[in-house]
XYZ file of C-alpha atoms in Angstrom:
754
model
C 23.364 2.584 34.738
C 23.570 2.258 30.939
C 22.836 -1.329 29.707
C 25.576 -3.010 27.889
C 23.966 -3.270 24.629
C 23.515 0.484 24.630
C 27.083 1.359 25.418
C 28.018 1.377 21.603
C 26.041 4.647 21.397
C 27.424 7.969 22.354
C 26.228 9.825 25.430
C 23.494 11.972 23.689
C 22.220 9.010 21.885
C 22.009 7.065 25.170
C 20.072 10.014 26.719
C 17.573 10.056 23.869
C 17.071 6.291 24.213
C 16.676 6.150 28.030
C 14.501 9.301 28.410
C 11.184 7.266 27.864
C 8.817 9.224 29.783
C 7.385 12.668 28.603
C 7.775 14.409 25.279
C 11.358 14.334 23.758
C 12.796 16.175 20.742
C 15.737 14.431 19.385
C 17.333 17.039 17.211
C 19.595 15.096 14.995
C 22.016 16.689 12.547
C 23.143 15.189 9.220
C 24.868 11.843 9.693
C 24.661 11.860 13.418
C 23.226 8.325 13.812
C 19.518 9.356 14.350
C 18.289 6.048 12.960
C 20.486 4.006 15.371
C 19.190 6.189 18.283
C 15.489 5.848 17.184
C 15.728 2.068 16.713
C 17.581 1.568 19.986
C 14.862 3.635 21.737
C 12.100 1.400 20.310
C 14.116 -1.723 21.223
C 14.682 -0.297 24.769
C 11.012 0.141 25.184
C 10.289 -3.534 24.196
C 13.163 -4.952 26.092
C 12.300 -3.230 29.230
C 8.765 -4.268 28.770
C 7.504 -0.701 29.089
C 4.973 -1.520 26.447
C 3.866 -4.391 24.317
C 4.809 -3.935 20.617
C 1.339 -3.521 19.816
C 1.124 -0.540 22.282
C 3.705 1.460 20.269
C 2.983 3.769 17.412
C 6.070 4.377 15.270
C 5.658 6.461 12.161
C 8.165 6.845 9.322
C 7.834 8.691 5.874
C 8.912 5.648 3.566
C 8.377 2.016 3.445
C 12.132 1.517 3.183
C 12.635 3.297 6.557
C 9.911 1.183 8.219
C 11.437 -2.041 6.936
C 14.925 -1.016 8.027
C 13.513 -0.119 11.476
C 11.762 -3.404 11.727
C 14.896 -5.359 10.957
C 17.155 -3.419 13.170
C 14.811 -3.657 16.184
C 14.331 -7.303 15.461
C 18.087 -7.846 15.769
C 18.386 -5.752 18.949
C 15.525 -7.658 20.713
C 16.837 -11.010 19.745
C 14.692 -11.923 16.859
C 12.215 -10.783 14.252
C 9.991 -8.199 15.680
C 6.558 -9.745 15.666
C 3.144 -8.251 16.822
C 3.967 -4.568 15.975
C 1.238 -3.556 13.692
C 1.638 0.192 14.219
C 4.954 0.548 12.653
C 4.917 2.090 9.143
C 4.459 5.088 7.058
C 1.845 7.774 7.854
C -0.260 6.654 4.915
C -0.118 2.896 5.637
C -1.043 3.474 9.389
C -3.843 5.960 8.262
C -5.078 3.221 5.920
C -5.164 0.602 8.675
C -7.046 2.854 11.031
C -9.463 3.819 8.289
C -10.344 0.214 7.539
C -11.625 -0.071 11.065
C -13.646 3.105 11.118
C -14.560 3.479 7.378
C -18.302 3.596 8.046
C -17.859 6.733 10.218
C -16.862 8.644 7.112
C -19.319 7.168 4.756
C -17.093 4.284 3.236
C -17.057 0.528 3.484
C -13.989 -1.228 4.919
C -13.033 -2.684 1.451
C -12.482 0.906 -0.021
C -10.081 1.618 -2.898
C -7.203 3.777 -2.718
C -6.988 5.534 -6.062
C -3.751 6.788 -7.568
C -2.976 10.082 -9.303
C -3.924 8.743 -12.795
C -7.383 7.751 -11.591
C -7.806 10.960 -9.648
C -7.102 13.141 -12.693
C -9.567 11.013 -14.772
C -12.117 11.436 -12.122
C -11.555 15.186 -11.933
C -11.755 15.561 -15.633
C -15.045 13.898 -15.734
C -16.427 16.232 -13.002
C -14.971 19.260 -14.696
C -16.828 18.397 -17.914
C -20.126 17.580 -16.193
C -20.022 21.176 -14.572
C -19.346 22.980 -17.796
C -15.953 24.287 -16.623
C -13.321 25.154 -19.325
C -10.774 22.370 -18.807
C -8.164 24.250 -20.850
C -8.363 27.266 -18.570
C -8.873 25.313 -15.380
C -7.197 21.881 -15.978
C -7.772 18.756 -13.732
C -4.193 18.717 -12.714
C -4.450 22.164 -11.226
C -7.566 21.164 -9.263
C -5.819 18.019 -8.020
C -2.876 19.981 -6.679
C -5.266 22.332 -4.855
C -7.213 19.521 -3.306
C -3.946 17.813 -2.302
C -2.768 21.084 -0.699
C -6.158 21.454 1.162
C -5.944 17.888 2.537
C -2.327 18.372 3.564
C -3.503 21.390 5.672
C -6.402 19.315 7.093
C -9.140 21.233 5.359
C -12.523 19.736 4.391
C -14.652 21.448 1.671
C -16.665 23.339 4.424
C -13.351 24.670 5.777
C -12.309 26.623 2.750
C -12.230 30.470 3.094
C -13.092 32.867 0.268
C -9.518 33.116 -0.892
C -9.186 29.384 -1.228
C -12.527 29.200 -2.991
C -11.532 31.739 -5.581
C -8.355 29.809 -6.385
C -10.139 27.610 -8.832
C -12.725 28.484 -11.630
C -13.597 31.995 -10.254
C -14.933 30.785 -6.952
C -15.957 27.275 -7.577
C -13.135 25.542 -5.744
C -15.302 24.615 -2.671
C -17.949 23.172 -4.818
C -15.609 21.055 -7.074
C -13.793 19.876 -3.878
C -17.244 18.809 -2.408
C -18.343 17.030 -5.592
C -15.053 15.314 -5.809
C -15.400 13.926 -2.286
C -19.021 12.991 -2.864
C -17.960 11.082 -5.898
C -15.129 9.177 -4.242
C -17.650 7.968 -1.460
C -20.027 6.869 -4.244
C -17.111 4.795 -5.766
C -16.245 3.522 -2.152
C -12.768 5.074 -2.738
C -10.445 7.616 -1.370
C -7.135 9.226 -2.387
C -3.817 9.379 -0.365
C -4.881 12.612 1.231
C -8.017 11.120 2.679
C -6.246 8.364 4.522
C -5.219 10.999 7.123
C -7.839 13.581 6.569
C -10.665 11.130 7.178
C -8.953 9.833 10.353
C -8.268 13.242 11.531
C -12.091 14.038 11.170
C -12.937 10.615 12.949
C -10.662 11.527 15.827
C -12.004 15.069 16.188
C -15.808 13.944 15.896
C -15.837 10.663 17.750
C -14.412 11.078 21.292
C -14.637 7.418 21.944
C -12.378 6.434 19.117
C -9.866 9.076 20.086
C -9.735 7.829 23.608
C -9.374 4.247 22.529
C -6.184 5.055 20.501
C -4.854 7.419 23.239
C -5.290 4.513 25.664
C -3.682 2.020 23.216
C -0.535 3.942 22.370
C 1.631 4.097 25.419
C 4.536 5.516 23.338
C 4.591 7.379 20.047
C 7.795 7.664 17.974
C 8.053 9.882 14.798
C 10.949 9.892 12.221
C 11.791 12.892 10.033
C 9.301 15.173 12.061
C 10.602 18.335 10.220
C 8.817 16.795 7.123
C 5.388 16.645 8.620
C 2.510 18.655 7.039
C -0.362 20.226 8.955
C -2.827 17.190 8.827
C 0.007 14.786 10.117
C 0.891 17.285 12.769
C -2.710 17.616 13.869
C -3.198 13.695 13.884
C -0.139 13.149 15.994
C -0.952 15.883 18.405
C -4.358 14.459 19.087
C -3.116 10.967 19.628
C -0.229 12.121 22.008
C -2.091 14.555 24.151
C -3.265 12.108 26.789
C -0.014 10.459 27.736
C 2.499 12.896 26.064
C 5.046 10.138 25.693
C 5.988 11.180 22.149
C 9.538 11.248 20.953
C 10.052 13.120 17.508
C 13.383 12.943 15.518
C 14.290 15.426 13.051
C 16.534 18.134 11.851
C 15.181 21.721 11.140
C 18.079 22.301 8.850
C 16.985 19.463 6.633
C 13.331 20.578 6.090
C 13.114 20.759 2.284
C 9.701 19.668 1.233
C 7.274 22.610 1.680
C 6.242 22.162 -1.956
C 4.412 19.052 -0.775
C 3.021 20.455 2.298
C 5.865 20.074 4.920
C 5.988 22.749 7.532
C 9.262 23.419 9.324
C 7.335 25.303 12.026
C 6.111 21.914 13.264
C 9.476 21.061 14.668
C 10.366 24.571 15.653
C 7.380 24.762 17.968
C 7.573 21.207 19.485
C 8.648 22.578 22.914
C 5.803 25.002 22.944
C 3.288 22.228 21.873
C 4.554 20.038 24.626
C 5.743 22.078 27.560
C 8.572 20.600 29.559
C 9.830 18.630 26.375
C 13.367 17.456 26.754
C 15.614 18.343 23.617
C 18.612 16.084 22.963
C 20.990 17.418 20.356
C 22.940 14.679 18.263
C 25.841 16.636 16.958
C 28.637 13.998 16.373
C 28.789 13.267 12.713
C 29.844 9.774 11.603
C 29.551 10.513 7.841
C 31.566 13.508 6.611
C 35.095 14.953 6.993
C 35.594 18.183 9.067
C 36.142 20.191 5.954
C 32.730 19.154 4.506
C 30.930 19.695 7.770
C 32.541 23.073 8.377
C 31.462 24.240 4.745
C 27.898 22.976 5.265
C 27.660 24.493 8.679
C 28.988 27.960 7.560
C 26.544 27.908 4.782
C 23.339 27.021 6.959
C 24.380 29.554 9.576
C 23.028 32.240 7.235
C 19.406 31.037 7.969
C 17.660 32.858 10.812
C 14.733 30.368 11.582
C 16.466 27.471 13.192
C 17.040 25.773 16.448
C 20.812 25.622 16.000
C 23.475 22.914 16.596
C 27.147 22.428 15.964
C 28.288 19.331 14.080
C 31.560 17.771 14.806
C 33.434 14.616 13.813
C 36.442 12.433 14.846
C 37.234 11.691 11.149
C 40.498 12.829 9.543
C 40.383 16.374 8.145
C 40.035 15.546 4.567
C 40.003 17.640 1.484
C 38.482 21.099 1.287
C 35.260 21.451 -0.642
C 36.084 22.345 -4.252
C 34.314 25.111 -6.072
C 34.953 24.936 -9.894
C 33.720 27.572 -12.320
C 33.439 26.426 -16.050
C 32.288 28.117 -19.265
C 29.065 26.187 -19.980
C 26.977 23.224 -19.058
C 28.789 20.823 -21.602
C 32.092 21.663 -20.188
C 30.698 21.080 -16.663
C 29.473 17.512 -17.811
C 32.914 16.898 -19.402
C 34.783 17.877 -16.264
C 32.615 15.811 -14.128
C 33.122 12.782 -16.437
C 36.882 13.162 -16.242
C 36.775 13.434 -12.467
C 34.721 10.296 -12.168
C 36.890 8.413 -14.572
C 39.892 9.404 -12.404
C 38.228 8.215 -9.270
C 37.410 5.035 -11.016
C 41.062 4.430 -12.016
C 42.063 5.193 -8.391
C 39.745 2.327 -7.289
C 36.639 4.183 -6.315
C 33.347 2.428 -6.842
C 30.906 4.036 -9.131
C 28.171 3.056 -6.611
C 29.752 5.718 -4.330
C 29.468 8.507 -6.758
C 26.645 10.768 -7.153
C 25.717 13.822 -9.074
C 23.053 15.857 -7.283
C 21.082 18.464 -9.361
C 18.625 21.102 -8.409
C 16.266 20.438 -11.405
C 15.606 17.408 -13.722
C 16.573 19.354 -16.831
C 20.163 19.557 -15.689
C 20.666 15.637 -16.172
C 20.503 15.863 -19.926
C 24.000 17.030 -20.412
C 25.398 14.337 -18.184
C 23.510 11.622 -19.914
C 24.759 12.641 -23.242
C 28.289 12.957 -22.053
C 28.233 9.549 -20.175
C 26.817 7.798 -23.181
C 29.725 9.144 -25.233
C 32.430 7.960 -22.862
C 30.779 4.748 -22.007
C 30.349 5.556 -18.245
C 27.499 3.662 -16.548
C 24.849 5.658 -14.819
C 21.339 5.568 -13.440
C 18.761 8.311 -13.269
C 16.909 8.005 -9.893
C 13.258 8.956 -10.195
C 12.542 7.869 -13.775
C 9.631 5.871 -15.051
C 8.363 3.689 -12.298
C 7.455 -0.061 -12.799
C 3.783 0.266 -11.523
C 3.231 3.256 -13.881
C 3.725 1.238 -17.011
C 0.646 0.842 -19.115
C 0.340 -2.884 -19.164
C 0.949 -3.028 -15.379
C -1.788 -0.412 -14.891
C -4.052 -2.504 -17.084
C -3.363 -5.769 -15.012
C -3.846 -3.904 -11.796
C -7.152 -2.399 -13.058
C -8.469 -5.979 -13.640
C -7.352 -6.929 -10.117
C -9.017 -3.889 -8.573
C -12.370 -4.645 -10.210
C -12.192 -8.191 -8.831
C -11.401 -6.927 -5.345
C -13.897 -3.933 -5.509
C -16.765 -4.287 -7.958
C -17.725 -0.593 -7.440
C -14.211 0.777 -8.701
C -15.646 2.508 -11.854
C -12.223 3.974 -12.671
C -10.651 0.585 -12.975
C -13.524 -0.950 -14.928
C -13.529 2.073 -17.283
C -9.850 1.431 -18.010
C -10.174 -2.232 -19.060
C -13.746 -2.671 -20.263
C -12.334 -2.560 -23.653
C -8.805 -3.571 -23.100
C -7.870 -5.680 -24.980
C -10.215 -4.379 -27.710
C -13.657 -6.057 -27.536
C -15.650 -3.803 -29.962
C -17.120 -1.751 -26.986
C -16.572 1.816 -28.096
C -17.156 5.217 -26.694
C -20.979 5.048 -27.258
C -21.195 1.795 -25.263
C -19.293 3.444 -22.468
C -21.572 6.607 -22.581
C -24.705 4.305 -22.235
C -23.113 2.400 -19.365
C -22.409 5.712 -17.595
C -25.894 7.100 -18.266
C -27.472 3.845 -16.920
C -25.248 3.882 -13.915
C -26.180 7.492 -13.027
C -29.836 6.820 -13.628
C -29.885 3.786 -11.365
C -27.290 4.984 -8.898
C -25.106 1.890 -9.114
C -21.525 1.115 -10.091
C -20.439 1.009 -13.740
C -19.912 -2.760 -13.799
C -23.320 -3.477 -12.294
C -24.956 -1.144 -14.919
C -23.047 -2.865 -17.632
C -24.551 -6.220 -16.500
C -27.974 -4.829 -16.498
C -27.549 -3.490 -19.975
C -26.396 -6.778 -21.282
C -29.903 -8.076 -20.313
C -31.711 -5.199 -22.147
C -32.297 -3.933 -25.624
C -30.540 -0.538 -25.301
C -27.331 -2.028 -26.736
C -26.667 -3.845 -30.020
C -26.693 -7.758 -29.634
C -23.017 -7.974 -30.238
C -22.156 -5.489 -27.455
C -24.572 -7.260 -25.132
C -22.945 -10.575 -25.692
C -19.580 -9.141 -25.195
C -20.407 -7.497 -21.919
C -22.134 -10.552 -20.678
C -19.088 -12.647 -21.417
C -16.931 -10.154 -19.597
C -19.187 -10.056 -16.557
C -19.001 -13.864 -16.315
C -15.332 -13.711 -16.312
C -15.262 -11.265 -13.428
C -17.830 -13.381 -11.547
C -15.603 -16.510 -11.938
C -12.345 -14.520 -11.131
C -13.912 -13.249 -7.982
C -14.552 -16.799 -6.860
C -11.149 -17.944 -7.835
C -9.627 -15.150 -5.823
C -10.766 -16.949 -2.605
C -9.052 -20.264 -3.599
C -5.774 -19.367 -5.306
C -2.769 -17.044 -4.688
C -2.856 -13.500 -6.113
C -0.095 -14.483 -8.679
C -2.034 -17.515 -9.839
C -5.128 -15.335 -10.091
C -3.349 -12.844 -12.268
C -1.990 -15.547 -14.583
C -5.530 -16.686 -15.225
C -6.865 -13.255 -15.725
C -4.189 -12.412 -18.287
C -4.850 -15.588 -20.265
C -8.737 -15.668 -20.050
C -9.170 -11.898 -20.751
C -7.325 -12.129 -23.943
C -4.367 -9.880 -22.875
C -1.721 -12.388 -23.404
C -3.014 -13.114 -26.772
C -3.063 -9.331 -27.604
C 0.501 -9.092 -26.606
C 1.506 -12.126 -28.751
C -0.357 -10.768 -31.663
C 1.519 -7.376 -31.314
C 4.667 -7.547 -33.557
C 6.043 -4.239 -32.236
C 9.521 -4.303 -30.623
C 7.854 -3.142 -27.229
C 5.586 -6.315 -27.027
C 8.162 -8.590 -25.630
C 9.186 -6.182 -22.951
C 5.599 -5.484 -21.958
C 5.088 -9.267 -21.535
C 8.174 -9.627 -19.489
C 6.930 -6.843 -17.207
C 3.684 -8.788 -16.546
C 5.752 -11.773 -15.683
C 7.718 -9.608 -13.268
C 4.341 -8.407 -11.762
C 3.292 -11.927 -11.224
C 6.617 -12.604 -9.468
C 6.133 -9.425 -7.224
C 2.674 -10.811 -6.169
C 4.101 -14.162 -4.864
C 4.927 -12.834 -1.388
C 1.452 -11.545 -0.668
C -1.192 -13.819 0.900
C -4.204 -12.021 -0.389
C -5.231 -9.880 -3.312
C -6.179 -6.993 -0.958
C -2.774 -7.088 0.707
C -1.102 -6.805 -2.612
C -3.236 -3.905 -3.979
C -2.799 -1.845 -0.838
C 1.057 -2.404 -1.204
C 0.884 -1.190 -4.736
C -1.185 1.938 -3.763
C 1.190 2.809 -1.005
C 4.426 2.198 -2.538
C 4.349 2.572 -6.360
C 8.023 1.852 -6.936
C 10.070 -0.726 -8.695
C 12.416 -2.899 -6.472
C 14.214 -4.556 -9.344
C 17.959 -4.964 -8.684
C 20.856 -4.160 -10.947
C 24.145 -5.622 -10.014
C 26.255 -3.369 -12.410
C 28.012 -0.446 -10.734
C 26.583 2.923 -11.857
C 26.983 6.631 -11.057
C 23.831 7.857 -9.541
C 22.176 11.077 -11.036
C 19.364 12.419 -8.960
C 17.794 15.573 -7.544
C 18.960 17.024 -4.356
C 15.503 16.396 -2.932
C 15.612 12.703 -3.849
C 19.049 12.355 -2.150
C 17.817 13.193 1.228
C 18.769 10.341 3.588
C 21.538 8.921 1.265
C 25.198 9.253 1.432
C 28.174 8.772 -1.110
C 31.927 8.966 -0.885
C 32.108 11.336 -3.737
C 29.406 14.007 -4.524
C 29.250 16.545 -7.524
C 26.950 19.581 -7.257
C 26.556 21.089 -10.600
C 24.675 24.178 -11.372
C 25.271 26.420 -8.488
C 24.202 29.703 -10.284
C 21.783 32.384 -9.465
C 18.211 31.553 -10.787
C 19.152 27.914 -11.085
C 20.114 27.535 -7.532
C 18.669 29.049 -5.531
C 15.669 28.521 -7.893
C 14.251 31.759 -9.127
C 10.881 30.286 -9.264
C 11.076 29.167 -5.772
C 12.130 32.803 -4.663
C 9.347 34.352 -6.829
C 6.795 32.167 -4.974
C 7.964 32.163 -1.521
C 10.380 34.953 -0.857
C 12.630 34.778 2.156
C 11.016 31.556 3.389
C 11.814 29.840 0.158
C 15.345 31.160 0.154
C 15.958 29.706 3.573
C 14.563 26.340 2.322
C 16.855 26.572 -0.745
C 19.748 27.080 1.621
C 18.623 24.021 3.689
C 18.657 22.200 0.307
C 22.138 23.143 -0.286
C 23.115 22.019 3.303
C 21.458 18.631 2.652
C 23.295 18.360 -0.767
C 26.754 19.047 0.780
C 26.180 16.699 3.788
C 25.403 13.617 1.465
C 29.315 13.558 0.841
C 31.512 11.382 3.041
C 35.003 12.115 1.544
C 34.852 14.659 -1.370
C 32.385 17.235 -2.414
C 32.678 19.252 -5.562
C 30.526 22.370 -6.369
C 30.320 23.544 -9.890
C 28.918 26.676 -11.569
C 28.797 27.499 -15.266
C 28.919 31.046 -16.916
C 26.367 29.836 -19.544
C 23.710 27.247 -19.383
C 20.865 26.136 -21.777
C 17.596 26.182 -19.902
C 14.605 24.731 -21.754
C 16.168 25.405 -25.161
C 17.487 28.907 -24.403
C 21.125 29.932 -23.507
C 21.319 31.870 -20.406
C 24.281 33.720 -18.792
C 24.834 33.307 -15.105
C 26.627 34.411 -12.049
C 27.666 32.115 -9.351
C 24.991 31.212 -6.526
C 24.884 33.495 -3.560
C 25.434 30.116 -1.756
C 28.917 29.896 -2.990
C 29.625 33.386 -1.580
C 28.205 32.131 1.817
C 30.642 29.188 2.017
C 33.403 29.760 4.617
C 36.678 30.587 2.642
C 38.821 28.586 5.068
C 37.207 25.225 3.977
C 36.948 25.704 0.236
C 39.378 25.509 -2.624
C 38.404 27.540 -5.715
C 39.302 26.940 -9.367
C 38.049 28.380 -12.624
C 38.616 26.426 -15.837
C 37.547 27.330 -19.340
C 38.387 24.472 -21.723
C 35.298 24.309 -23.851
C 35.835 25.756 -27.338
C 37.906 28.979 -27.276
C 39.083 30.177 -23.975
C 37.140 33.040 -22.388
C 40.448 34.516 -21.380
C 41.364 35.025 -25.070
C 41.160 38.930 -25.313
C 41.662 39.220 -28.950
C 38.379 37.826 -30.202
C 36.839 39.862 -32.923
C 33.234 40.800 -32.853
C 32.609 37.928 -35.547
C 34.261 35.405 -33.443
C 32.461 36.296 -30.265
C 30.112 33.346 -29.469
C 27.699 35.793 -27.933
C 27.449 38.144 -30.919
C 23.978 36.994 -31.535
C 22.737 38.496 -28.240
C 19.927 40.949 -28.925
C 20.879 44.522 -28.614
C 17.769 46.348 -28.154
C 19.493 49.703 -27.493
C 22.450 49.836 -29.792
C 23.142 53.473 -29.063
C 24.092 52.496 -25.545
C 25.638 48.988 -25.963
C 27.956 50.076 -28.861
C 29.903 52.223 -26.415
C 30.933 49.340 -24.365
C 33.470 47.914 -26.739
C 34.103 44.461 -28.207
C 34.439 42.783 -24.899
C 31.099 43.859 -23.488
C 29.008 40.866 -24.592
C 31.339 38.400 -23.013
C 31.245 40.219 -19.725
C 27.443 40.373 -20.017
C 27.313 36.540 -20.691
C 29.565 35.570 -18.016
C 30.346 38.090 -15.413
C 34.000 37.023 -15.281
C 36.971 39.224 -15.377
C 38.392 38.724 -18.844
C 41.940 39.554 -17.800
C 42.525 36.797 -15.363
C 42.787 33.063 -16.197
C 42.851 31.942 -12.657
C 41.905 33.696 -9.385
C 44.371 33.452 -6.609
C 42.841 31.713 -3.570
C 44.414 34.015 -1.049
C 42.780 37.115 -2.771
C 39.326 36.158 -3.605
C 36.432 34.245 -2.124
C 34.924 31.254 -3.698
C 32.468 33.255 -5.954
C 34.423 36.379 -6.489
C 35.064 35.832 -10.122
C 33.630 39.123 -11.417
C 35.500 42.356 -12.230
C 36.054 45.085 -9.565
C 32.974 46.985 -8.543
C 32.002 49.954 -10.724
C 32.052 53.414 -8.988
C 29.395 54.982 -11.274
C 26.575 52.879 -10.017
C 25.065 53.873 -6.736
C 22.052 52.820 -4.709
C 18.994 54.511 -6.007
C 20.429 54.831 -9.441
C 18.212 53.990 -12.617
C 19.771 51.314 -14.792
C 19.040 49.259 -17.845
C 19.663 45.555 -18.352
C 19.372 43.794 -21.757
C 17.214 40.961 -20.445
C 15.268 42.531 -17.544
C 14.762 46.078 -18.737
C 14.790 49.128 -16.518
C 15.164 49.138 -12.757
C 16.408 50.750 -9.613
C 19.515 49.813 -7.671
C 18.396 48.757 -4.178
C 21.502 47.246 -2.759
C 25.276 46.583 -3.555
C 27.833 43.982 -2.442
C 31.082 44.182 -4.123
C 30.355 43.877 -7.950
C 26.895 42.450 -7.384
C 23.845 44.722 -7.614
C 20.305 43.951 -6.196
C 17.931 45.634 -8.709
C 14.237 46.165 -8.451
C 13.256 45.850 -12.105
C 10.052 47.586 -13.228
C 8.677 44.365 -14.871
C 11.019 41.446 -13.780
C 11.022 42.046 -10.036
C 13.979 41.906 -7.692
C 17.203 40.263 -9.221
C 20.833 39.904 -8.344
C 23.278 40.833 -11.326
C 26.875 41.785 -11.764
C 27.166 45.528 -12.246
C 28.845 45.061 -15.761
C 25.506 43.739 -17.002
C 23.869 47.195 -16.638
C 24.191 50.690 -17.969
C 22.962 53.975 -16.231
C 19.514 54.786 -17.595
């Protein structure tokens, strides 16, 4: 019997909620109400008293998702959900566990969580200390490697020869080990350590593992397709005893391999947990049938997937539009015109989004929207807690909370300027290393010695007295009040007031906003952990704006009207991704296309340009292979060329040709092609047609008829990629293995027989 409060859910959702015992895979397609199913399942466990809230582990990927889940479950259970300490992100729960067991990994419970900026500074210092060329082997490269190793659950001792060779000719393991040792000396860890340390504890201390296995009667995991190796291993250990684990995810939306996510985790769930119940959520509540059919037809080209069929009761709606334009500026103009039309028809700008594959694509839209006065926001820009003045304030607070935080102390020992230069810092570092104590403690000792000039000693002594007093004040006042005192007594406020630059007032306002943000946190430690785990600005803006963001950032969001520009080969799918990952990356790029299309509720418009400026260089393009893969019955194709002179004007002279500047490294061959050759090379479009009849061509078939003189195995020459051999042919598109550029897909009119 289904309880009345669950009857609003559809049958598969109810099944997912009420199948509480044993492993459950909730395979939830885009827009199928997986959040509703997951929150109702959690509420069901609590309402039926199958477990106390403190006996449930519920893991999400974002703080926003955790807050939303807590609020929803609170409403479903008749009030705010109290006493559920184990609902949160992987990192926040990892941090909570590690506080309890820090000594088992050589840390104290008040350890500091360092951010990327501090990590890079620490690695730069280690690189210099070990005589490594930081230009050839930069700190950012080492940071990326360490992050990848930690995501895979690898400690320094676990690296094989290949991994070791990936940095500084065989010094990867050594530098990873030194970095971990330095973190422990600082009583600090980075984000990767929050789970890696706990994975090590669970593996090496059976009593700790058993205590958590006994505690957690139920485990719920959101967005399981986005888990990396260390998260997967951590969850599998915790779930092995009771096996009451329910994971929610969609293999077709796994798009984060670049940050360690492994789609294989969800694909092998049934193997990891034999007897697992798979419940497919396939009824979509977001998009029209036309949008769903287009997305489903596209993703069907992937081979490594569990498979599901999305459907909806919504009205049929409009077909997905595929529009070809001359260049990126025209693309931006066309999108701007479309958005203005939607606004005139009553659409809210908040329900309009432009989703791009790469950040560089946003520039054209910004320029155009500024011209026409269209309000927009770029999601993923400069974040509040990354501003210099905010980082300075946080550094003061970190030293107050954790005296051994050398990275924070180094940032503000002379900020504002106190006359303590590089030589003073060097002496502090030398004394700290010699005496094996934190930088702040070493500075205090130096203030009582003759190793520094009298003025420097007095300045340091005064600063240390401030920190001693602030540390005492932290026990008696709120974090916000403490920061107010710190900014005034440190001279930071005075520094900003003395600064006559136009940025000074804004920096002071940011610090006031920081104080406001701190008001809701009872202790300094709570606030600092929040900052380390969130690092995002929650400021509100009531003005309606068009949202411009990457496809990756759009996952989990939805809009009435979605524009997808830049669907061209090498842009999307990304040539860089294909070069690095081959077929696996192609499938992930296709999943990204699926995610992008399914963000749309009512209208989805895909655009591709014949020419695009990428990093300052104009490049000619052909439509993305993904456009070819869209089912023809659910798309409406259109080609417009309104920018400058029309492409279809066949009477251009050579001097008028906008691509006459294209390098011709073999004039003896190219001159035989006639005056229209360069336009065909640049665009791949048939110069005799202004519009392609929809009943005769697929979405992407804008090129001329296939040549008959180019066969598989033929040697050809391309102006950009050089010589190569034809490996495959599909219509007028050739797959060519170039001698120096690798495998590319190009239109046959781009090449000549070698």
